[in-house]
PDB file of C-alpha atoms in Angstrom:
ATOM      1  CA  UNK A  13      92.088 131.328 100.091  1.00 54.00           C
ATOM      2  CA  UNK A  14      94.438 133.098  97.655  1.00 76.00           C
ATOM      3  CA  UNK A  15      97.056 130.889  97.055  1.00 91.00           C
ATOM      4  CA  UNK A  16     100.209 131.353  98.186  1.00 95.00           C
ATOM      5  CA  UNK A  17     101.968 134.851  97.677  1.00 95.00           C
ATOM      6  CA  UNK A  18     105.472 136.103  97.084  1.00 96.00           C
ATOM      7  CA  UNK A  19     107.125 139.470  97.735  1.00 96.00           C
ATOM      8  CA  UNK A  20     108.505 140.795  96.028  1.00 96.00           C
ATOM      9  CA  UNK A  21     107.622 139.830  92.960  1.00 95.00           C
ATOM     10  CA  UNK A  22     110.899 141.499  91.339  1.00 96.00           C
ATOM     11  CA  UNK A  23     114.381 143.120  93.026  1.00 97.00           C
ATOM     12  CA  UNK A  24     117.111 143.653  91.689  1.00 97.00           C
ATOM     13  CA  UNK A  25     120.214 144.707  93.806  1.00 97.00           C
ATOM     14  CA  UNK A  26     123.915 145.475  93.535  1.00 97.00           C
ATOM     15  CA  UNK A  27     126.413 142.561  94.249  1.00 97.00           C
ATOM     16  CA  UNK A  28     127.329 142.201  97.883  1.00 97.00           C
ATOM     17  CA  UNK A  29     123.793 143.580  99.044  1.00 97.00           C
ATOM     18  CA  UNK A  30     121.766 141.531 101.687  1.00 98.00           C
ATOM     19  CA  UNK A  31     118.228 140.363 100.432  1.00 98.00           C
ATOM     20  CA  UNK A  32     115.009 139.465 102.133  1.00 98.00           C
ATOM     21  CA  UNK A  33     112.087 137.128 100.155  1.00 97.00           C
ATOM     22  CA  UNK A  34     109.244 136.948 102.025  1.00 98.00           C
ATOM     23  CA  UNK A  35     106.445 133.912 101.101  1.00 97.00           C
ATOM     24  CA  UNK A  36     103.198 133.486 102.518  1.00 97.00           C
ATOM     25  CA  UNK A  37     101.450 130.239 101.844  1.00 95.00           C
ATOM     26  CA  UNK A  38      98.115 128.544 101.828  1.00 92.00           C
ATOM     27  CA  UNK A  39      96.226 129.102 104.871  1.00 89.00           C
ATOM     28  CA  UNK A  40      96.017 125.430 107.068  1.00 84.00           C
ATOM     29  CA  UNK A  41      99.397 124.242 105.173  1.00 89.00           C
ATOM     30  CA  UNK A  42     101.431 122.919 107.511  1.00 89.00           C
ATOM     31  CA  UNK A  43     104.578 122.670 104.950  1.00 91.00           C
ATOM     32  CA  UNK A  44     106.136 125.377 103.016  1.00 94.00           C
ATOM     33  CA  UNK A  45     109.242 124.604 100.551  1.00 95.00           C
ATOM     34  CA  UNK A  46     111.613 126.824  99.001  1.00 97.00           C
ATOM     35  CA  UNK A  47     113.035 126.045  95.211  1.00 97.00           C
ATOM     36  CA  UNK A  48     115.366 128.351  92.891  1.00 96.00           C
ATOM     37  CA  UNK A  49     114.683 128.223  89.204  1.00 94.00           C
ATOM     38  CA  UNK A  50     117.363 129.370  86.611  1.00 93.00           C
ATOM     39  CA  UNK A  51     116.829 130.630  82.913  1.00 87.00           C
ATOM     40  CA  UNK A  52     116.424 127.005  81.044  1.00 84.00           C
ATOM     41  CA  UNK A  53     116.502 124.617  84.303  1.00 89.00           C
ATOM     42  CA  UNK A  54     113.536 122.980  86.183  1.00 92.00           C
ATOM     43  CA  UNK A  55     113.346 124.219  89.664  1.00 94.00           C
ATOM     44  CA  UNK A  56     115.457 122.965  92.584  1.00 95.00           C
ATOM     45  CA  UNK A  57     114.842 122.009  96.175  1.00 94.00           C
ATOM     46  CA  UNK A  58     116.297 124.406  98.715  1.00 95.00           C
ATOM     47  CA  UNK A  59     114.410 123.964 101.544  1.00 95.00           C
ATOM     48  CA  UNK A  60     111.083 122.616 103.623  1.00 92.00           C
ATOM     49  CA  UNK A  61     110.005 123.576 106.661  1.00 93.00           C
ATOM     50  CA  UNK A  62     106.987 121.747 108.429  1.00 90.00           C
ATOM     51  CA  UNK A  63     105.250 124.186 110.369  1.00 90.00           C
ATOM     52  CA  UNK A  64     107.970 126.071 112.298  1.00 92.00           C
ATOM     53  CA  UNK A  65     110.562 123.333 111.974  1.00 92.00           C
ATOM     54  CA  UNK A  66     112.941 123.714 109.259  1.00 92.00           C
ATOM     55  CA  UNK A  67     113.695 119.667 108.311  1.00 90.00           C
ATOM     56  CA  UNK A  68     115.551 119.388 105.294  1.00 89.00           C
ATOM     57  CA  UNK A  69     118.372 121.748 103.276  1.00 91.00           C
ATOM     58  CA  UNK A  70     119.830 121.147 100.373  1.00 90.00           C
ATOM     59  CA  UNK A  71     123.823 121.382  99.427  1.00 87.00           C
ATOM     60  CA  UNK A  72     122.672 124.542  97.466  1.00 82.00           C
ATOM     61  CA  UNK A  73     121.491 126.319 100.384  1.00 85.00           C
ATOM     62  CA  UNK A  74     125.431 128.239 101.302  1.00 88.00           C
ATOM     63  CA  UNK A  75     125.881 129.404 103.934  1.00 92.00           C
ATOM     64  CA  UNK A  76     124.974 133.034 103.042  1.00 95.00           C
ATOM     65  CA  UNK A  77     121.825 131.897 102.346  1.00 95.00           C
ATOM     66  CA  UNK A  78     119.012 131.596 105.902  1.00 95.00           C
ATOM     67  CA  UNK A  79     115.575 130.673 105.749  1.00 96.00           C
ATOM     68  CA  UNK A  80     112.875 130.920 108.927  1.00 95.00           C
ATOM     69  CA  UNK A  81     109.841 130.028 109.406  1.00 96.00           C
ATOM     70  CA  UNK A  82     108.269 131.784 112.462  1.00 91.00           C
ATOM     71  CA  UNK A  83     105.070 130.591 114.424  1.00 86.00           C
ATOM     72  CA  UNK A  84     104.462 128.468 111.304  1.00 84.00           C
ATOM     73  CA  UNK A  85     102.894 130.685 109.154  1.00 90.00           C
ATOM     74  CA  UNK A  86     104.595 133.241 106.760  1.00 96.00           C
ATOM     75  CA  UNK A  87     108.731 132.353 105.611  1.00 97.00           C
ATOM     76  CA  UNK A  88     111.530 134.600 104.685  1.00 97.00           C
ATOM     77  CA  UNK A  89     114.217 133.661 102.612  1.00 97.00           C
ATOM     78  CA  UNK A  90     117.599 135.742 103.351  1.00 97.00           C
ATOM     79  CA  UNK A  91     120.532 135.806 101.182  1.00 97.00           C
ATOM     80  CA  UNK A  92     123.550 137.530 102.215  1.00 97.00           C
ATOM     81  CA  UNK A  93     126.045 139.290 100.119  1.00 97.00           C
ATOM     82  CA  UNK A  94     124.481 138.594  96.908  1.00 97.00           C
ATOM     83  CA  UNK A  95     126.476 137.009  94.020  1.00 96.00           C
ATOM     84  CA  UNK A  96     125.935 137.197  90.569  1.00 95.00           C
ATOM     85  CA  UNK A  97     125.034 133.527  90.656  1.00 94.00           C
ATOM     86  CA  UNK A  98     122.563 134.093  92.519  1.00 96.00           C
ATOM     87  CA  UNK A  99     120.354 135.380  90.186  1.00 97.00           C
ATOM     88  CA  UNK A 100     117.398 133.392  89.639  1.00 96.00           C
ATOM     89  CA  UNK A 101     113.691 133.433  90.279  1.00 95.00           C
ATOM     90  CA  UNK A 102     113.242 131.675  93.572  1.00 97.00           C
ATOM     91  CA  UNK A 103     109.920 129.904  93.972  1.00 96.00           C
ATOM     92  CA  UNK A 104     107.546 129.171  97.067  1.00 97.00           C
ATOM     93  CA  UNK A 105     105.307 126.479  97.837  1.00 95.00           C
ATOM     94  CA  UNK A 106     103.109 124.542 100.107  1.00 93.00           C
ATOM     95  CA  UNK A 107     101.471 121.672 100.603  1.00 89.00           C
ATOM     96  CA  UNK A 108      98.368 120.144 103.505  1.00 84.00           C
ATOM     97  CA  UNK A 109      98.949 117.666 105.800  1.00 73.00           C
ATOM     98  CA  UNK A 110      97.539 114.540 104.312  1.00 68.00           C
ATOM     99  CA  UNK A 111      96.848 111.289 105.674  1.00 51.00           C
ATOM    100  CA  UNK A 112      98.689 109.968 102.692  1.00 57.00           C
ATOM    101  CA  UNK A 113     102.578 110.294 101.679  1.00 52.00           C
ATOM    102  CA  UNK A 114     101.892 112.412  98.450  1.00 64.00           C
ATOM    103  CA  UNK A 115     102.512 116.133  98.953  1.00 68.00           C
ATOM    104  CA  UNK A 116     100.882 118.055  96.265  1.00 81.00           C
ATOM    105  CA  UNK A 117     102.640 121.051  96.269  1.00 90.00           C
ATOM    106  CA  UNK A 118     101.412 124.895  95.325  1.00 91.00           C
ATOM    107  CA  UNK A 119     103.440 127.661  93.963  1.00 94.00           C
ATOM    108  CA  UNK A 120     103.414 130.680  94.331  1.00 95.00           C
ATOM    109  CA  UNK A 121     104.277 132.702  91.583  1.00 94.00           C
ATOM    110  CA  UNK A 122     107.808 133.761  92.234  1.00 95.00           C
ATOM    111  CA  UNK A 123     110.636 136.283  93.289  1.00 96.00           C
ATOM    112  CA  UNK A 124     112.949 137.386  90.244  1.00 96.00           C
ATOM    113  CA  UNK A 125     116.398 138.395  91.911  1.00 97.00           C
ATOM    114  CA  UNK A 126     118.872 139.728  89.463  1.00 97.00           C
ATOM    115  CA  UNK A 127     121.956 140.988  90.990  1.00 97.00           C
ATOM    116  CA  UNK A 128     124.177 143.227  89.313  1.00 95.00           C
TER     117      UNK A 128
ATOM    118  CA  UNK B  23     121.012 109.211  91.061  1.00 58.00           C
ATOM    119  CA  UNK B  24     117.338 110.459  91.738  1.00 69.00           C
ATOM    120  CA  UNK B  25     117.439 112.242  88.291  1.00 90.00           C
ATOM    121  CA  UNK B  26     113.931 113.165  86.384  1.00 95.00           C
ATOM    122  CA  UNK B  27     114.619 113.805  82.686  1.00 95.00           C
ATOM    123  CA  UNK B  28     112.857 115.665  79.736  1.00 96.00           C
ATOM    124  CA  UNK B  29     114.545 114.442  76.635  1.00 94.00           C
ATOM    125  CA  UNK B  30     112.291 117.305  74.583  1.00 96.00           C
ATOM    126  CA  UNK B  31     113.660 120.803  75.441  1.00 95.00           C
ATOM    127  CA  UNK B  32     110.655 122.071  72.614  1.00 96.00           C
ATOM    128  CA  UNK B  33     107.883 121.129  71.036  1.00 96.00           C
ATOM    129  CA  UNK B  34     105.275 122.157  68.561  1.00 97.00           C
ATOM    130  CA  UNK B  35     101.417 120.990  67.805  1.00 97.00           C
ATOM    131  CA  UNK B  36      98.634 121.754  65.811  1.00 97.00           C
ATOM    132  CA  UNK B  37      95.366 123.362  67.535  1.00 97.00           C
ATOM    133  CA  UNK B  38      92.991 120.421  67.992  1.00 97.00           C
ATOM    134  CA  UNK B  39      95.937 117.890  67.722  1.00 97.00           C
ATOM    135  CA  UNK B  40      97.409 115.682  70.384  1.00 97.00           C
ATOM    136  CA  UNK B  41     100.684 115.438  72.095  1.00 98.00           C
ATOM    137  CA  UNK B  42     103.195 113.815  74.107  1.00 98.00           C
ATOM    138  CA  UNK B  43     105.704 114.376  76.500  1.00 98.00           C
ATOM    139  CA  UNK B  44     108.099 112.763  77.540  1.00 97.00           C
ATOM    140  CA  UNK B  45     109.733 111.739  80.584  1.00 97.00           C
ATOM    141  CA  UNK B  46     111.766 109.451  82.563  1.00 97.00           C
ATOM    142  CA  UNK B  47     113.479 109.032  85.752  1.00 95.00           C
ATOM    143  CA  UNK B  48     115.407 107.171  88.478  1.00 92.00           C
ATOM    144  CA  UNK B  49     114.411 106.012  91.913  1.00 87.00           C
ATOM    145  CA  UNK B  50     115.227 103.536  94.598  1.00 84.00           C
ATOM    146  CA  UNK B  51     112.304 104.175  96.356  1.00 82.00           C
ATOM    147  CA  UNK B  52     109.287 102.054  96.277  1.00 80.00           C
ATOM    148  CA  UNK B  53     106.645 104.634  97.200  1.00 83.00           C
ATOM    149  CA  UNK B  54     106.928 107.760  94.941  1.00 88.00           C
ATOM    150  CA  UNK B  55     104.757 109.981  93.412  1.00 90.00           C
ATOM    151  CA  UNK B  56     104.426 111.539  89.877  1.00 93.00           C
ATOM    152  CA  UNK B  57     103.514 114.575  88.403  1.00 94.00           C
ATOM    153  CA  UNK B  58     103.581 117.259  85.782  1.00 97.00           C
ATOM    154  CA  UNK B  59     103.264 120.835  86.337  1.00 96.00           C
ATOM    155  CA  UNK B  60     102.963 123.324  83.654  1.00 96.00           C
ATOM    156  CA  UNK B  61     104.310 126.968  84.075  1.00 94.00           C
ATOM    157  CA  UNK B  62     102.464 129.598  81.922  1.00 90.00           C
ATOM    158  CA  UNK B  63     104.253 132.647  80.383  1.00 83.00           C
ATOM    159  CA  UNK B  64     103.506 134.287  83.990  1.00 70.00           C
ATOM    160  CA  UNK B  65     105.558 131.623  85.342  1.00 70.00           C
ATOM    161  CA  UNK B  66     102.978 130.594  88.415  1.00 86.00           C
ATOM    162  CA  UNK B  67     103.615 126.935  88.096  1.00 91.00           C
ATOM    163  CA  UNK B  68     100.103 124.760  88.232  1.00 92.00           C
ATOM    164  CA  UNK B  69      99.646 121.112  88.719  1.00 93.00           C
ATOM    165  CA  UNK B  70      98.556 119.132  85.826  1.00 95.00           C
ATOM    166  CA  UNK B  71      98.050 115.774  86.916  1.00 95.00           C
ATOM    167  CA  UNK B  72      99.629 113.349  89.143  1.00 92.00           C
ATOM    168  CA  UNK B  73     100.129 109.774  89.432  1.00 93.00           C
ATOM    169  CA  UNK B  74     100.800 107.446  92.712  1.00 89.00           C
ATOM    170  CA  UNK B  75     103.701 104.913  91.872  1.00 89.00           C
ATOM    171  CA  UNK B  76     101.603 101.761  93.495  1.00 87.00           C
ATOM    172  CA  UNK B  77      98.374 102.344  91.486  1.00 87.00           C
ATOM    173  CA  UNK B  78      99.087 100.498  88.019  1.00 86.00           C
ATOM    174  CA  UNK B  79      96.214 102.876  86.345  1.00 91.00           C
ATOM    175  CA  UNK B  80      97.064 105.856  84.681  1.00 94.00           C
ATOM    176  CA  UNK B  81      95.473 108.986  85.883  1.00 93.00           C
ATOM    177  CA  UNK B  82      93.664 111.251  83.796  1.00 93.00           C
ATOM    178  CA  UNK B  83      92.281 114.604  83.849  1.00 92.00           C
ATOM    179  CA  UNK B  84      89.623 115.560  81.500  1.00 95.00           C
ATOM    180  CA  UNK B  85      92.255 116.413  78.381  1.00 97.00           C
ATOM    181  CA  UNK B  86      95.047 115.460  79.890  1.00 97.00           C
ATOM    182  CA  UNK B  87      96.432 111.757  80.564  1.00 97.00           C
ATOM    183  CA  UNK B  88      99.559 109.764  81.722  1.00 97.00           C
ATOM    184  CA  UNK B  89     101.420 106.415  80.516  1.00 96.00           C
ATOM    185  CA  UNK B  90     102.938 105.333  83.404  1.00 95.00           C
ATOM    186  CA  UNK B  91     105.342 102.212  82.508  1.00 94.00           C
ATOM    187  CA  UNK B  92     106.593 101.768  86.252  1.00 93.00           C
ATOM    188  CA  UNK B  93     109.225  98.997  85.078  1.00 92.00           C
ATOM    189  CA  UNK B  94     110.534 101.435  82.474  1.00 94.00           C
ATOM    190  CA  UNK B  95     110.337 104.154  84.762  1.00 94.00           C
ATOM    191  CA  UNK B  96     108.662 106.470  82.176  1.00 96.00           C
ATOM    192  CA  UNK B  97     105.673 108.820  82.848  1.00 96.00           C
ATOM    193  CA  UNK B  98     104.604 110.998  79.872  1.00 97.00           C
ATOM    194  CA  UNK B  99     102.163 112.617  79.324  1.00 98.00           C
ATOM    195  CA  UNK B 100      99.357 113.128  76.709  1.00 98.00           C
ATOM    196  CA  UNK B 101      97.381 116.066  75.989  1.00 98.00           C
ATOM    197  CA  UNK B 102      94.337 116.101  73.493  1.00 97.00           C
ATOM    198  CA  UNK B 103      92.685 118.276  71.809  1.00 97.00           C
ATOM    199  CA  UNK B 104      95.490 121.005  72.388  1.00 97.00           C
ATOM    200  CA  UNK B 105      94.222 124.126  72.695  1.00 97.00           C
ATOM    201  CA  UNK B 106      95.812 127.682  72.512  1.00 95.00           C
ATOM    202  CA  UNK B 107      95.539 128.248  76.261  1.00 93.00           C
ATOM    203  CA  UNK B 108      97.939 124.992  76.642  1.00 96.00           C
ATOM    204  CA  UNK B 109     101.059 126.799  75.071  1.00 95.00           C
ATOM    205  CA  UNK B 110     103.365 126.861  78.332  1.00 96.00           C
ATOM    206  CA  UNK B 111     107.165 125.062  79.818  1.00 96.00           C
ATOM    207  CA  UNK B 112     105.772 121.436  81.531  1.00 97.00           C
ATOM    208  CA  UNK B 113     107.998 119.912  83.850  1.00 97.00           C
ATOM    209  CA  UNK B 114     107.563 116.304  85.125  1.00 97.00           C
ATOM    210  CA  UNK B 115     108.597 115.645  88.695  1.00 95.00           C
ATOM    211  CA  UNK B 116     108.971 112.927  91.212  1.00 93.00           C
ATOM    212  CA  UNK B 117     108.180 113.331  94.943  1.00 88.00           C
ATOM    213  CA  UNK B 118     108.299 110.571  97.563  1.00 79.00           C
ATOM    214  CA  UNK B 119     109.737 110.222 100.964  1.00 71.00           C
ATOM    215  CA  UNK B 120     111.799 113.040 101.567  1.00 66.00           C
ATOM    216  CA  UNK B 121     108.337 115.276 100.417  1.00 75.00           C
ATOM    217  CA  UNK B 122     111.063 117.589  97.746  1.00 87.00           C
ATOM    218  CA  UNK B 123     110.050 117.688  94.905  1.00 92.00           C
ATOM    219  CA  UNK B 124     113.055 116.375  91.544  1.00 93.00           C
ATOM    220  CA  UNK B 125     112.220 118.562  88.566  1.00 95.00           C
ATOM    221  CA  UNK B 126     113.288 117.573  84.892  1.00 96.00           C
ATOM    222  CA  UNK B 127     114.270 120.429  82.697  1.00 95.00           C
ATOM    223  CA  UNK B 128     111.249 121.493  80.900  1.00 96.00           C
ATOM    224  CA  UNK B 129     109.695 120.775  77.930  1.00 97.00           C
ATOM    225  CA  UNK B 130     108.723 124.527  76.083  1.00 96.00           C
ATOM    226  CA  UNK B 131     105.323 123.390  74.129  1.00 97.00           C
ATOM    227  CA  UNK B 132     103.459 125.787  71.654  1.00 97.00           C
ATOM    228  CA  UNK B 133     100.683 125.140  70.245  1.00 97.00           C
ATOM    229  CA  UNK B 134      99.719 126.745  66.675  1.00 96.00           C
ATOM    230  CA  UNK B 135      96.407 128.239  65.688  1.00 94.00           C
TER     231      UNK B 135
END
């Protein structure tokens, strides 16, 4: 067990370019969340998928932005025509199933997107 | 509003010293769950400690412990015997129902040989 993994770790792309993040997380979890983290801010909920069920989005997730989770295993996180805004470092994590509520969540260490 | 708040964007401590963090947040949920994660320089975010909303103890992990005032709705957190390897951003967060996580802002600690 590795923990979960991000890649890329960096990209950087031109404004208006379509971009793929691709997260794989702990073997056995059953739930995988996506959260964007800005210079300065604490990182916010974007989305949670429970195996290959995608549950819950948040207001942030646009509609340029698409996330899958195939066969419950591995997620990509698409973002079409890239803004400026949408720079940020966009964080991965996931958590067991647990007999009890509490969902200790693992990161992953991150995709920087900077958009020019 | 389900709000978490870090009222310390920065803080500073001595090697050897002890600290506190603080935080405090809303809910109207009964069953919720506390933590604080810190996030290195290399920015992989690590769980610290955590604390279930119905157990009126406060957790602890070796240096690391929590005040939980529940009626307050404050969490902080203490660390002792701060050590160089501490010096990271810590971030408080409530999960509960919904199984998102609500991150405060940060608190940037350094701690000074």
């Amino acid at each position: 067990d590795t923990g979960v993994s991000q890649n890329p770790r960096h990209k950087i792309t031109k404004r208006g370019q379509n971009v793929t993040f691709r997260c794989d997380p702990i073997s056995e979890h059953n739930r995988l969340y996506w959260y964007r983290q800005t210079l300065g801010q604490g990182p916010e909920f974007l989305t949670y998928f429970q195996n290959e069920a995608q549950l819950e989005k948040s207001r942030l997730l646009s509609d340029r932005f698409s996330a899958e989770r195939p066969k419950g295993s591995f997620s990509t996180l698409e973002i079409q025509r890239t803004e400026q805004g949408d720079s940020a470092m966009y964080l991965c994590a996931s958590s067991p199933r647990l007999a009890r509520s509490y969902n200790e969540q693992f990161f992953g260490p991150g995709t920087r997107l900077t958009v020019l | 509003a389900q709000t978490v708040t870090q009222s310390q964007p920065e803080m500073s401590v001595q090697e050897a010293e002890t600290v506190t963090l603080s935080c405090t947040y809303d809910t109207s949920e009964n069953n919720y769950y506390l933590f604080w994660y810190k996030q290195p320089p290399s920015r992989q975010m690590i769980l610290v400690i955590r604390q279930e909303a119905y157990k009126q103890q406060n957790a602890t992990e070796n240096r690391f412990s929590v005040n939980f005032q529940k009626a307050a709705k404050s969490f902080s957190l203490k660390i002792s015997d701060s050590q160089l390897g501490d010096t990271a951003m810590y971030f408080c967060a409530r999960g509960g129902a919904t199984n998102k996580l609500i991150f405060g802002t940060g608190t940037l600690l350094a701690v000074q040989p």
